[in-house]
């Protein structure tokens, strides 16, 4: 777990050190965008043809990685970035639609990766982005969406988080 966290941080450091001017930032962004499209499409293929839309604890979508946990770490780094681009693009509606579709496909992959840490890391990264960029309306909409999804997916969430809550109860007794 510590290795996964440190690799994500090293990726952040590498990107932040390579950005010298707007031209280098655009090159990194295009490379990052290219590197995100392939794993997301592979993950969607696995959701549709391998898992056949079954949403179980046993069938994690690994994307182009060996397991679902590494894939969810990748998505937890990628999706807040796509969300930021989606909310900050003002010039072309086509770009907004493109980032929206890519973001939704990535969220589906993150959901099917069945990794609680990936879900929470992505959610908190997006919340922090909304606070730092002063996007309070988007934050309110996100919180409402999370509550609605929590209600709709509550049987699955309790199955996924139930072991955690039961272990906490045993520890307190």
PDB file of C-alpha atoms in Angstrom:
ATOM      1  CA  UNK A   1       0.000   0.000   0.000  1.00  0.00           C
ATOM      2  CA  UNK A   2       2.816   2.405   0.842  1.00  0.00           C
ATOM      3  CA  UNK A   3       4.500   1.618  -2.478  1.00  0.00           C
ATOM      4  CA  UNK A   4       1.318   2.486  -4.368  1.00  0.00           C
ATOM      5  CA  UNK A   5       0.987   5.796  -2.540  1.00  0.00           C
ATOM      6  CA  UNK A   6       4.633   6.674  -3.122  1.00  0.00           C
ATOM      7  CA  UNK A   7       4.414   5.869  -6.848  1.00  0.00           C
ATOM      8  CA  UNK A   8       1.489   8.245  -7.186  1.00  0.00           C
ATOM      9  CA  UNK A   9       3.419  10.943  -5.364  1.00  0.00           C
ATOM     10  CA  UNK A  10       6.493  10.338  -7.539  1.00  0.00           C
ATOM     11  CA  UNK A  11       4.335  10.741 -10.640  1.00  0.00           C
ATOM     12  CA  UNK A  12       3.110  14.062  -9.278  1.00  0.00           C
ATOM     13  CA  UNK A  13       6.676  15.202  -8.575  1.00  0.00           C
ATOM     14  CA  UNK A  14       7.844  14.152 -12.027  1.00  0.00           C
ATOM     15  CA  UNK A  15       5.060  16.066 -13.757  1.00  0.00           C
ATOM     16  CA  UNK A  16       5.485  19.151 -11.596  1.00  0.00           C
ATOM     17  CA  UNK A  17       9.239  19.249 -12.312  1.00  0.00           C
ATOM     18  CA  UNK A  18       8.783  18.861 -16.067  1.00  0.00           C
ATOM     19  CA  UNK A  19       6.395  21.798 -16.351  1.00  0.00           C
ATOM     20  CA  UNK A  20       8.564  24.753 -17.253  1.00  0.00           C
ATOM     21  CA  UNK A  21       6.238  26.789 -19.449  1.00  0.00           C
ATOM     22  CA  UNK A  22       2.847  26.528 -21.150  1.00  0.00           C
ATOM     23  CA  UNK A  23       4.294  24.654 -24.140  1.00  0.00           C
ATOM     24  CA  UNK A  24       5.757  21.888 -21.942  1.00  0.00           C
ATOM     25  CA  UNK A  25       2.507  21.747 -19.969  1.00  0.00           C
ATOM     26  CA  UNK A  26       0.534  21.226 -23.178  1.00  0.00           C
ATOM     27  CA  UNK A  27       2.869  18.394 -24.229  1.00  0.00           C
ATOM     28  CA  UNK A  28       2.529  16.680 -20.845  1.00  0.00           C
ATOM     29  CA  UNK A  29      -1.233  17.114 -20.972  1.00  0.00           C
ATOM     30  CA  UNK A  30      -1.484  15.533 -24.427  1.00  0.00           C
ATOM     31  CA  UNK A  31       0.706  12.625 -23.334  1.00  0.00           C
ATOM     32  CA  UNK A  32      -1.346  12.188 -20.170  1.00  0.00           C
ATOM     33  CA  UNK A  33      -4.575  12.281 -22.178  1.00  0.00           C
ATOM     34  CA  UNK A  34      -3.268   9.665 -24.606  1.00  0.00           C
ATOM     35  CA  UNK A  35      -2.136   7.464 -21.715  1.00  0.00           C
ATOM     36  CA  UNK A  36      -5.550   7.651 -20.091  1.00  0.00           C
ATOM     37  CA  UNK A  37      -7.685   6.770 -23.107  1.00  0.00           C
ATOM     38  CA  UNK A  38      -6.211   3.304 -23.672  1.00  0.00           C
ATOM     39  CA  UNK A  39      -6.630   1.901 -20.123  1.00  0.00           C
ATOM     40  CA  UNK A  40     -10.136   3.341 -19.857  1.00  0.00           C
ATOM     41  CA  UNK A  41     -11.179   1.701 -23.135  1.00  0.00           C
ATOM     42  CA  UNK A  42      -9.593  -1.600 -22.076  1.00  0.00           C
ATOM     43  CA  UNK A  43     -11.431  -1.355 -18.739  1.00  0.00           C
ATOM     44  CA  UNK A  44     -14.752  -0.740 -20.513  1.00  0.00           C
ATOM     45  CA  UNK A  45     -14.114  -3.764 -22.711  1.00  0.00           C
ATOM     46  CA  UNK A  46     -13.562  -5.848 -19.550  1.00  0.00           C
ATOM     47  CA  UNK A  47     -16.735  -4.499 -17.932  1.00  0.00           C
ATOM     48  CA  UNK A  48     -18.863  -5.334 -20.970  1.00  0.00           C
ATOM     49  CA  UNK A  49     -17.338  -8.550 -22.318  1.00  0.00           C
ATOM     50  CA  UNK A  50     -15.484 -10.148 -19.406  1.00  0.00           C
ATOM     51  CA  UNK A  51     -17.602  -9.162 -16.380  1.00  0.00           C
ATOM     52  CA  UNK A  52     -20.779  -8.820 -18.465  1.00  0.00           C
ATOM     53  CA  UNK A  53     -21.829  -5.905 -16.206  1.00  0.00           C
ATOM     54  CA  UNK A  54     -21.791  -8.129 -13.082  1.00  0.00           C
ATOM     55  CA  UNK A  55     -21.035  -5.955 -10.090  1.00  0.00           C
ATOM     56  CA  UNK A  56     -19.515  -8.355  -7.565  1.00  0.00           C
ATOM     57  CA  UNK A  57     -16.631  -8.360  -5.142  1.00  0.00           C
ATOM     58  CA  UNK A  58     -14.918 -11.209  -6.979  1.00  0.00           C
ATOM     59  CA  UNK A  59     -14.754  -9.620 -10.431  1.00  0.00           C
ATOM     60  CA  UNK A  60     -12.465  -6.580 -10.266  1.00  0.00           C
ATOM     61  CA  UNK A  61     -11.656  -4.790 -13.486  1.00  0.00           C
ATOM     62  CA  UNK A  62      -7.855  -4.574 -13.734  1.00  0.00           C
ATOM     63  CA  UNK A  63      -7.753  -2.487 -16.931  1.00  0.00           C
ATOM     64  CA  UNK A  64      -4.245  -2.665 -18.342  1.00  0.00           C
ATOM     65  CA  UNK A  65      -2.765  -3.408 -14.900  1.00  0.00           C
ATOM     66  CA  UNK A  66      -2.228  -6.690 -13.082  1.00  0.00           C
ATOM     67  CA  UNK A  67      -4.914  -6.077 -10.468  1.00  0.00           C
ATOM     68  CA  UNK A  68      -7.809  -3.756  -9.697  1.00  0.00           C
ATOM     69  CA  UNK A  69      -5.998  -1.961  -6.881  1.00  0.00           C
ATOM     70  CA  UNK A  70      -3.212  -0.656  -9.100  1.00  0.00           C
ATOM     71  CA  UNK A  71      -5.771   0.294 -11.715  1.00  0.00           C
ATOM     72  CA  UNK A  72      -7.856   2.187  -9.173  1.00  0.00           C
ATOM     73  CA  UNK A  73      -4.764   4.108  -8.026  1.00  0.00           C
ATOM     74  CA  UNK A  74      -4.142   5.106 -11.628  1.00  0.00           C
ATOM     75  CA  UNK A  75      -7.770   6.190 -11.990  1.00  0.00           C
ATOM     76  CA  UNK A  76      -7.698   8.066  -8.667  1.00  0.00           C
ATOM     77  CA  UNK A  77      -4.838  10.162 -10.075  1.00  0.00           C
ATOM     78  CA  UNK A  78      -6.366  10.509 -13.527  1.00  0.00           C
ATOM     79  CA  UNK A  79     -10.039  11.250 -12.819  1.00  0.00           C
ATOM     80  CA  UNK A  80      -9.567  14.390 -10.696  1.00  0.00           C
ATOM     81  CA  UNK A  81      -7.344  15.723 -13.471  1.00  0.00           C
ATOM     82  CA  UNK A  82     -10.049  15.014 -16.065  1.00  0.00           C
ATOM     83  CA  UNK A  83     -12.646  16.556 -13.752  1.00  0.00           C
ATOM     84  CA  UNK A  84     -10.538  19.712 -13.459  1.00  0.00           C
ATOM     85  CA  UNK A  85     -10.199  19.919 -17.232  1.00  0.00           C
ATOM     86  CA  UNK A  86     -13.930  19.328 -17.653  1.00  0.00           C
ATOM     87  CA  UNK A  87     -14.853  22.160 -15.296  1.00  0.00           C
ATOM     88  CA  UNK A  88     -12.227  24.604 -16.551  1.00  0.00           C
ATOM     89  CA  UNK A  89     -12.516  24.263 -20.350  1.00  0.00           C
ATOM     90  CA  UNK A  90     -14.351  27.282 -21.671  1.00  0.00           C
ATOM     91  CA  UNK A  91     -13.470  27.481 -25.333  1.00  0.00           C
ATOM     92  CA  UNK A  92     -15.113  24.555 -27.167  1.00  0.00           C
ATOM     93  CA  UNK A  93     -18.235  22.587 -26.334  1.00  0.00           C
ATOM     94  CA  UNK A  94     -16.690  19.586 -28.130  1.00  0.00           C
ATOM     95  CA  UNK A  95     -13.845  19.536 -25.603  1.00  0.00           C
ATOM     96  CA  UNK A  96     -16.312  19.622 -22.698  1.00  0.00           C
ATOM     97  CA  UNK A  97     -18.281  16.736 -24.197  1.00  0.00           C
ATOM     98  CA  UNK A  98     -15.063  14.786 -24.806  1.00  0.00           C
ATOM     99  CA  UNK A  99     -13.832  15.291 -21.216  1.00  0.00           C
ATOM    100  CA  UNK A 100     -17.299  14.508 -19.833  1.00  0.00           C
ATOM    101  CA  UNK A 101     -17.532  11.220 -21.727  1.00  0.00           C
ATOM    102  CA  UNK A 102     -13.970  10.278 -20.759  1.00  0.00           C
ATOM    103  CA  UNK A 103     -14.670  11.173 -17.115  1.00  0.00           C
ATOM    104  CA  UNK A 104     -17.887   9.097 -17.004  1.00  0.00           C
ATOM    105  CA  UNK A 105     -16.144   6.111 -18.617  1.00  0.00           C
ATOM    106  CA  UNK A 106     -13.310   6.445 -16.089  1.00  0.00           C
ATOM    107  CA  UNK A 107     -15.778   6.626 -13.185  1.00  0.00           C
ATOM    108  CA  UNK A 108     -17.436   3.429 -14.423  1.00  0.00           C
ATOM    109  CA  UNK A 109     -14.018   1.764 -14.464  1.00  0.00           C
ATOM    110  CA  UNK A 110     -13.269   3.040 -10.958  1.00  0.00           C
ATOM    111  CA  UNK A 111     -16.595   1.727  -9.698  1.00  0.00           C
ATOM    112  CA  UNK A 112     -15.976  -1.705 -11.243  1.00  0.00           C
ATOM    113  CA  UNK A 113     -12.442  -1.848  -9.841  1.00  0.00           C
ATOM    114  CA  UNK A 114     -14.133  -2.507  -6.468  1.00  0.00           C
ATOM    115  CA  UNK A 115     -11.489  -0.647  -4.482  1.00  0.00           C
ATOM    116  CA  UNK A 116     -12.659   1.468  -1.549  1.00  0.00           C
ATOM    117  CA  UNK A 117      -9.374   3.363  -1.297  1.00  0.00           C
ATOM    118  CA  UNK A 118      -9.571   4.324  -4.972  1.00  0.00           C
ATOM    119  CA  UNK A 119     -13.151   5.546  -4.552  1.00  0.00           C
ATOM    120  CA  UNK A 120     -12.302   7.633  -1.505  1.00  0.00           C
ATOM    121  CA  UNK A 121      -9.058   9.037  -2.950  1.00  0.00           C
ATOM    122  CA  UNK A 122     -10.815  10.138  -6.127  1.00  0.00           C
ATOM    123  CA  UNK A 123     -13.757  11.611  -4.224  1.00  0.00           C
ATOM    124  CA  UNK A 124     -11.568  13.564  -1.793  1.00  0.00           C
ATOM    125  CA  UNK A 125      -9.290  14.793  -4.595  1.00  0.00           C
ATOM    126  CA  UNK A 126     -12.276  16.185  -6.457  1.00  0.00           C
ATOM    127  CA  UNK A 127     -13.623  17.814  -3.274  1.00  0.00           C
ATOM    128  CA  UNK A 128     -10.245  19.424  -2.572  1.00  0.00           C
ATOM    129  CA  UNK A 129     -10.108  20.666  -6.166  1.00  0.00           C
ATOM    130  CA  UNK A 130     -13.582  22.216  -5.815  1.00  0.00           C
ATOM    131  CA  UNK A 131     -12.546  23.994  -2.598  1.00  0.00           C
ATOM    132  CA  UNK A 132      -9.243  25.259  -4.003  1.00  0.00           C
ATOM    133  CA  UNK A 133     -10.698  26.430  -7.307  1.00  0.00           C
ATOM    134  CA  UNK A 134     -13.746  28.036  -5.673  1.00  0.00           C
ATOM    135  CA  UNK A 135     -16.306  25.857  -7.461  1.00  0.00           C
ATOM    136  CA  UNK A 136     -18.910  25.659  -4.684  1.00  0.00           C
ATOM    137  CA  UNK A 137     -21.885  24.923  -6.993  1.00  0.00           C
ATOM    138  CA  UNK A 138     -20.119  21.893  -8.431  1.00  0.00           C
ATOM    139  CA  UNK A 139     -19.230  20.752  -4.914  1.00  0.00           C
ATOM    140  CA  UNK A 140     -22.884  20.880  -3.846  1.00  0.00           C
ATOM    141  CA  UNK A 141     -23.948  18.923  -6.952  1.00  0.00           C
ATOM    142  CA  UNK A 142     -21.231  16.324  -6.264  1.00  0.00           C
ATOM    143  CA  UNK A 143     -22.316  15.874  -2.669  1.00  0.00           C
ATOM    144  CA  UNK A 144     -25.939  15.401  -3.755  1.00  0.00           C
ATOM    145  CA  UNK A 145     -24.807  12.886  -6.387  1.00  0.00           C
ATOM    146  CA  UNK A 146     -22.781  10.950  -3.806  1.00  0.00           C
ATOM    147  CA  UNK A 147     -25.752  10.798  -1.424  1.00  0.00           C
ATOM    148  CA  UNK A 148     -28.073   9.585  -4.201  1.00  0.00           C
ATOM    149  CA  UNK A 149     -25.523   6.994  -5.364  1.00  0.00           C
ATOM    150  CA  UNK A 150     -25.019   5.937  -1.752  1.00  0.00           C
ATOM    151  CA  UNK A 151     -28.742   5.286  -1.392  1.00  0.00           C
ATOM    152  CA  UNK A 152     -29.054   3.498  -4.737  1.00  0.00           C
ATOM    153  CA  UNK A 153     -25.931   1.376  -4.211  1.00  0.00           C
ATOM    154  CA  UNK A 154     -26.432   0.883  -0.463  1.00  0.00           C
ATOM    155  CA  UNK A 155     -26.670  -2.943  -0.592  1.00  0.00           C
ATOM    156  CA  UNK A 156     -23.362  -3.131  -2.441  1.00  0.00           C
ATOM    157  CA  UNK A 157     -21.740  -0.480  -0.235  1.00  0.00           C
ATOM    158  CA  UNK A 158     -22.780  -2.299   2.934  1.00  0.00           C
ATOM    159  CA  UNK A 159     -21.445  -5.539   1.498  1.00  0.00           C
ATOM    160  CA  UNK A 160     -18.160  -3.822   0.610  1.00  0.00           C
ATOM    161  CA  UNK A 161     -17.778  -1.779   3.812  1.00  0.00           C
ATOM    162  CA  UNK A 162     -19.645  -4.167   6.121  1.00  0.00           C
ATOM    163  CA  UNK A 163     -16.524  -6.118   7.093  1.00  0.00           C
ATOM    164  CA  UNK A 164     -14.855  -2.861   8.114  1.00  0.00           C
ATOM    165  CA  UNK A 165     -17.756  -1.839  10.361  1.00  0.00           C
ATOM    166  CA  UNK A 166     -18.027  -5.330  11.879  1.00  0.00           C
ATOM    167  CA  UNK A 167     -14.302  -5.408  12.675  1.00  0.00           C
ATOM    168  CA  UNK A 168     -14.602  -2.007  14.370  1.00  0.00           C
ATOM    169  CA  UNK A 169     -17.455  -3.339  16.537  1.00  0.00           C
ATOM    170  CA  UNK A 170     -15.424  -6.426  17.518  1.00  0.00           C
ATOM    171  CA  UNK A 171     -12.421  -4.282  18.419  1.00  0.00           C
ATOM    172  CA  UNK A 172     -14.505  -2.044  20.683  1.00  0.00           C
ATOM    173  CA  UNK A 173     -15.965  -4.992  22.651  1.00  0.00           C
TER     174      UNK A 173
END
